[in-house]
Structure formats: C-alpha cells, structure tokens
mmCIF file of C-alpha atoms in Angstrom:
data_model
loop_
_atom_site.group_PDB
_atom_site.id
_atom_site.type_symbol
_atom_site.label_atom_id
_atom_site.label_comp_id
_atom_site.label_asym_id
_atom_site.label_seq_id
_atom_site.Cartn_x
_atom_site.Cartn_y
_atom_site.Cartn_z
ATOM 1 C CA MET A 242 79.830 66.304 83.674
ATOM 2 C CA LYS A 243 82.898 65.236 85.588
ATOM 3 C CA LYS A 244 86.046 67.208 86.229
ATOM 4 C CA MET A 245 89.363 65.493 85.645
ATOM 5 C CA VAL A 246 92.861 66.727 86.585
ATOM 6 C CA LEU A 247 95.711 65.320 84.487
ATOM 7 C CA SER A 248 99.385 65.499 85.348
ATOM 8 C CA VAL A 249 101.255 65.128 82.068
ATOM 9 C CA LEU A 250 105.044 64.731 81.840
ATOM 10 C CA VAL A 251 106.251 66.086 78.480
ATOM 11 C CA GLU A 252 109.601 66.589 76.779
ATOM 12 C CA ASP A 253 110.754 70.161 77.155
ATOM 13 C CA THR A 254 110.825 70.933 73.408
ATOM 14 C CA ALA A 255 109.748 73.905 71.350
ATOM 15 C CA GLY A 256 106.072 73.744 70.410
ATOM 16 C CA VAL A 257 104.975 71.058 72.878
ATOM 17 C CA LEU A 258 102.457 73.375 74.541
ATOM 18 C CA ASN A 259 101.092 74.303 71.133
ATOM 19 C CA ARG A 260 100.730 70.633 70.158
ATOM 20 C CA VAL A 261 98.856 69.750 73.354
ATOM 21 C CA ALA A 262 96.571 72.790 73.144
ATOM 22 C CA GLY A 263 96.069 72.168 69.430
ATOM 23 C CA LEU A 264 94.870 68.645 70.156
ATOM 24 C CA PHE A 265 92.145 70.080 72.391
ATOM 25 C CA SER A 266 91.042 72.747 69.917
ATOM 26 C CA ARG A 267 90.979 70.349 66.928
ATOM 27 C CA ARG A 268 88.771 67.911 68.823
ATOM 28 C CA GLY A 269 86.534 70.632 70.299
ATOM 29 C CA TYR A 270 87.523 69.847 73.906
ATOM 30 C CA SER A 271 87.623 72.682 76.421
ATOM 31 C CA ILE A 272 90.444 73.217 78.905
ATOM 32 C CA ASP A 273 89.362 74.633 82.287
ATOM 33 C CA SER A 274 92.942 75.386 83.324
ATOM 34 C CA LEU A 275 96.447 74.587 82.143
ATOM 35 C CA THR A 276 99.690 75.096 84.047
ATOM 36 C CA VAL A 277 103.160 74.183 82.865
ATOM 37 C CA GLY A 278 106.469 74.218 84.672
ATOM 38 C CA SER A 279 109.758 72.467 85.202
ATOM 39 C CA SER A 280 109.714 68.929 86.519
ATOM 40 C CA GLU A 281 112.057 66.819 88.612
ATOM 41 C CA LYS A 282 113.496 65.331 85.425
ATOM 42 C CA LYS A 283 116.006 67.327 83.388
ATOM 43 C CA GLY A 284 114.658 68.056 79.908
ATOM 44 C CA PHE A 285 111.027 67.497 80.919
ATOM 45 C CA SER A 286 108.151 69.752 81.976
ATOM 46 C CA ARG A 287 104.972 68.872 83.827
ATOM 47 C CA MET A 288 101.581 70.087 82.607
ATOM 48 C CA THR A 289 98.552 70.066 84.840
ATOM 49 C CA ILE A 290 95.436 70.088 82.688
ATOM 50 C CA VAL A 291 91.907 70.399 84.085
ATOM 51 C CA VAL A 292 89.089 69.279 81.795
ATOM 52 C CA LYS A 293 85.365 68.558 82.151
ATOM 53 C CA GLY A 294 83.270 66.054 80.223
ATOM 54 C CA GLU A 295 81.402 62.812 80.221
ATOM 55 C CA ASP A 296 83.306 59.587 80.958
ATOM 56 C CA ASP A 297 83.723 58.655 77.288
ATOM 57 C CA VAL A 298 85.041 62.115 76.394
ATOM 58 C CA LEU A 299 87.513 62.099 79.309
ATOM 59 C CA GLU A 300 88.747 58.664 78.277
ATOM 60 C CA GLN A 301 89.178 59.887 74.713
ATOM 61 C CA ILE A 302 91.160 62.913 75.910
ATOM 62 C CA ILE A 303 93.608 60.633 77.728
ATOM 63 C CA LYS A 304 94.003 58.393 74.690
ATOM 64 C CA GLN A 305 94.583 61.349 72.360
ATOM 65 C CA ILE A 306 97.133 63.009 74.650
ATOM 66 C CA SER A 307 99.038 59.732 75.067
ATOM 67 C CA LYS A 308 99.498 59.539 71.269
ATOM 68 C CA LEU A 309 101.539 62.752 71.212
ATOM 69 C CA VAL A 310 105.239 62.043 70.714
ATOM 70 C CA ASP A 311 106.311 64.578 73.368
ATOM 71 C CA VAL A 312 104.133 62.992 76.088
ATOM 72 C CA LYS A 313 105.998 60.544 78.322
ATOM 73 C CA GLU A 314 103.551 59.975 81.180
ATOM 74 C CA ILE A 315 99.953 60.774 82.104
ATOM 75 C CA ASN A 316 98.508 60.472 85.596
ATOM 76 C CA VAL A 317 94.954 61.248 86.631
ATOM 77 C CA LEU A 318 95.035 63.199 89.899
ATOM 78 C CA MET A 319 92.082 61.779 91.825
ATOM 79 C CA ASP A 320 90.477 63.346 94.911
ATOM 80 C CA GLY A 321 91.998 61.967 98.085
ATOM 81 C CA MET A 322 94.903 60.436 96.211
ATOM 82 C CA SER A 323 96.518 63.702 95.163
ATOM 83 C CA VAL A 324 97.201 67.230 96.333
ATOM 84 C CA CYS A 325 95.998 70.019 94.031
ATOM 85 C CA ARG A 326 96.473 73.713 94.636
ATOM 86 C CA ASP A 327 95.708 77.037 92.992
ATOM 87 C CA LEU A 328 97.393 80.395 93.589
ATOM 88 C CA VAL A 329 95.629 83.749 93.430
ATOM 89 C CA LEU A 330 97.044 87.277 93.639
ATOM 90 C CA VAL A 331 94.442 89.945 94.404
ATOM 91 C CA LYS A 332 95.004 93.696 94.432
ATOM 92 C CA VAL A 333 92.297 95.323 96.572
ATOM 93 C CA ALA A 334 91.660 99.065 96.777
ATOM 94 C CA VAL A 335 91.638 100.155 100.435
ATOM 95 C CA THR A 336 90.853 103.159 102.509
ATOM 96 C CA ALA A 337 92.443 103.641 105.927
ATOM 97 C CA GLU A 338 89.219 102.320 107.508
ATOM 98 C CA GLN A 339 89.135 99.167 105.351
ATOM 99 C CA ARG A 340 92.818 98.221 105.638
ATOM 100 C CA GLN A 341 92.582 96.313 108.944
ATOM 101 C CA GLN A 342 89.376 94.550 107.903
ATOM 102 C CA ILE A 343 91.003 93.198 104.721
ATOM 103 C CA ILE A 344 94.152 92.183 106.631
ATOM 104 C CA SER A 345 91.920 90.272 109.095
ATOM 105 C CA ILE A 346 90.233 88.403 106.234
ATOM 106 C CA ALA A 347 93.663 87.543 104.801
ATOM 107 C CA ASP A 348 94.818 86.290 108.218
ATOM 108 C CA ILE A 349 91.803 83.976 108.553
ATOM 109 C CA PHE A 350 92.788 82.278 105.290
ATOM 110 C CA ARG A 351 96.531 82.339 106.083
ATOM 111 C CA ALA A 352 97.057 84.531 103.032
ATOM 112 C CA LYS A 353 100.107 86.757 102.701
ATOM 113 C CA ILE A 354 100.114 90.496 102.154
ATOM 114 C CA VAL A 355 102.799 90.818 99.455
ATOM 115 C CA ASP A 356 102.498 94.517 98.591
ATOM 116 C CA VAL A 357 101.181 97.546 100.403
ATOM 117 C CA SER A 358 100.552 101.052 99.125
ATOM 118 C CA ALA A 359 98.508 103.972 100.409
ATOM 119 C CA ALA A 360 95.565 102.969 98.207
ATOM 120 C CA SER A 361 95.820 99.164 97.875
ATOM 121 C CA LEU A 362 96.880 95.817 99.293
ATOM 122 C CA MET A 363 98.078 92.877 97.244
ATOM 123 C CA ILE A 364 97.240 89.489 98.746
ATOM 124 C CA GLU A 365 98.646 86.067 97.837
ATOM 125 C CA LEU A 366 96.649 82.938 98.692
ATOM 126 C CA THR A 367 97.405 79.312 97.891
ATOM 127 C CA GLY A 368 94.913 76.508 98.437
ATOM 128 C CA ASN A 369 92.250 74.333 96.915
ATOM 129 C CA GLN A 370 89.578 75.890 94.740
ATOM 130 C CA ALA A 371 86.990 75.915 97.533
ATOM 131 C CA LYS A 372 89.299 77.883 99.851
ATOM 132 C CA ILE A 373 90.076 80.433 97.165
ATOM 133 C CA ALA A 374 86.404 80.777 96.244
ATOM 134 C CA ALA A 375 85.468 81.382 99.900
ATOM 135 C CA PHE A 376 88.228 83.987 100.209
ATOM 136 C CA LEU A 377 87.155 85.834 97.064
ATOM 137 C CA ASN A 378 83.540 85.672 98.218
ATOM 138 C CA LEU A 379 84.474 87.558 101.397
ATOM 139 C CA LEU A 380 86.219 90.226 99.318
ATOM 140 C CA GLU A 381 83.092 90.906 97.202
ATOM 141 C CA GLY A 382 82.207 94.023 99.201
ATOM 142 C CA PHE A 383 85.559 95.576 98.399
ATOM 143 C CA GLU A 384 86.913 96.977 95.138
ATOM 144 C CA ILE A 385 89.122 94.371 93.488
ATOM 145 C CA LYS A 386 91.480 96.299 91.207
ATOM 146 C CA GLU A 387 93.228 93.265 89.681
ATOM 147 C CA LEU A 388 93.094 89.490 90.108
ATOM 148 C CA VAL A 389 95.117 86.661 88.588
ATOM 149 C CA ARG A 390 95.004 82.895 89.205
ATOM 150 C CA THR A 391 97.534 80.269 88.213
ATOM 151 C CA GLY A 392 95.083 77.448 87.612
ATOM 152 C CA ILE A 393 95.305 74.102 89.323
ATOM 153 C CA THR A 394 98.591 72.306 89.741
ATOM 154 C CA GLY A 395 99.088 69.077 91.619
ATOM 155 C CA LEU A 396 100.846 65.801 92.290
ATOM 156 C CA SER A 397 99.809 62.304 93.361
ATOM 157 C CA ARG A 398 100.251 61.514 97.040
ATOM 158 C CA GLY A 399 103.003 59.086 98.016
ATOM 159 C CA THR A 400 104.289 56.787 95.298
ATOM 160 C CA LEU A 401 102.462 54.562 92.865
ATOM 161 C CA ASP A 402 103.711 51.532 94.840
ATOM 162 C CA GLU A 403 102.124 52.953 97.989
ATOM 163 C CA LEU A 404 98.834 53.753 96.214
ATOM 164 C CA GLY A 405 98.611 50.516 94.250
ATOM 165 C CA GLU A 406 99.113 50.196 90.539
ATOM 166 C CA MET A 407 97.039 52.563 88.452
ATOM 167 C CA ASP A 408 94.808 51.214 85.723
ATOM 168 C CA ALA A 409 96.784 50.731 82.490
ATOM 169 C CA ASP A 410 94.278 52.933 80.604
ATOM 170 C CA TRP A 411 95.264 55.937 82.701
ATOM 171 C CA GLU A 412 98.999 55.952 81.891
ATOM 172 C CA ALA A 413 100.755 56.555 78.618
#
C-alpha cells in the first residue's frame, strides 16, 4: 500500500467537509488524517488529506474528489517536492526529578514548553511524522496525561512552473 497526501482547494461553503468525508465513507475509503484551514484565496479553504491504498484506488480517489462541485484544485504532495508537517501537543506528568530530563528531550527536538505546572509539562512539537514518532518514543518511559495531533498539513515546494507541469490526471 502507498500513502498519498492530497492538498485540496475547496470553496468555503457550509457542508463541504461533510461532502468530502461522505465521499470517502460511501466508497469505503479510509482517511489517515484530514486537516482543514483557511487558504490564501478569500472564500476558499485548503484540505490536506492523507490516504493509503493501491495505485488504482488512489487514482480513483483523486477522480472522485475532483467531481465534487466545491473542489477547485487538487495537488498530490510528493516526497521531495513538498513540505509536510504535523503538530503534536503532549502533556506529561512530571516529578521534580523528571522535569529537567523531559526539558532536555524537548530541547533536543527543538520542541517548545508551552505550559508548566507543579505536576506536568505541556510540550509543542512541529515536524515530519518521523521526528514526532522519535520524540514520542523517547517519552514512553514517562506518564503521558494527554496527547493531541493535528494530522499532516503541507504545501508543494516552489511553484508549479519551477517544478514542471504536473500530470493532468493529478489536478482537477
């Protein structure tokens, strides 16, 4: 199975998220992660959708999404030609003896301590999935009270002119 990251520009209308998610559920496709936020264009939002499947399934997903009226553009974010990031917030229970050890781990990963209390630290880390996985792996010996991840979001590097024209099948 391959993983594919799609950057989808959609009209900012009521129900657009429901229509996109509904397309996946009706067809039996699974979404690994989905993020949505404002875009550079007024009246449009950008969705970053991560899916896994065989080549034919991934191609079908692109074709189905492109048929939705609200969808204006689809780009496949390919490794090396795009920048993709994930954000994690982790609340870790700490004792006085553990506090400096956890801060040192956060420093190694250039994470930020965003909240401190007598019994916990909240850490924010942004990076690719491998970086976040390595960070969380180092925290396994500590008590993680809460954890939340945004899911992948990303953009193509440079401009399409700089990268060469994308295959017509990959754009709506």
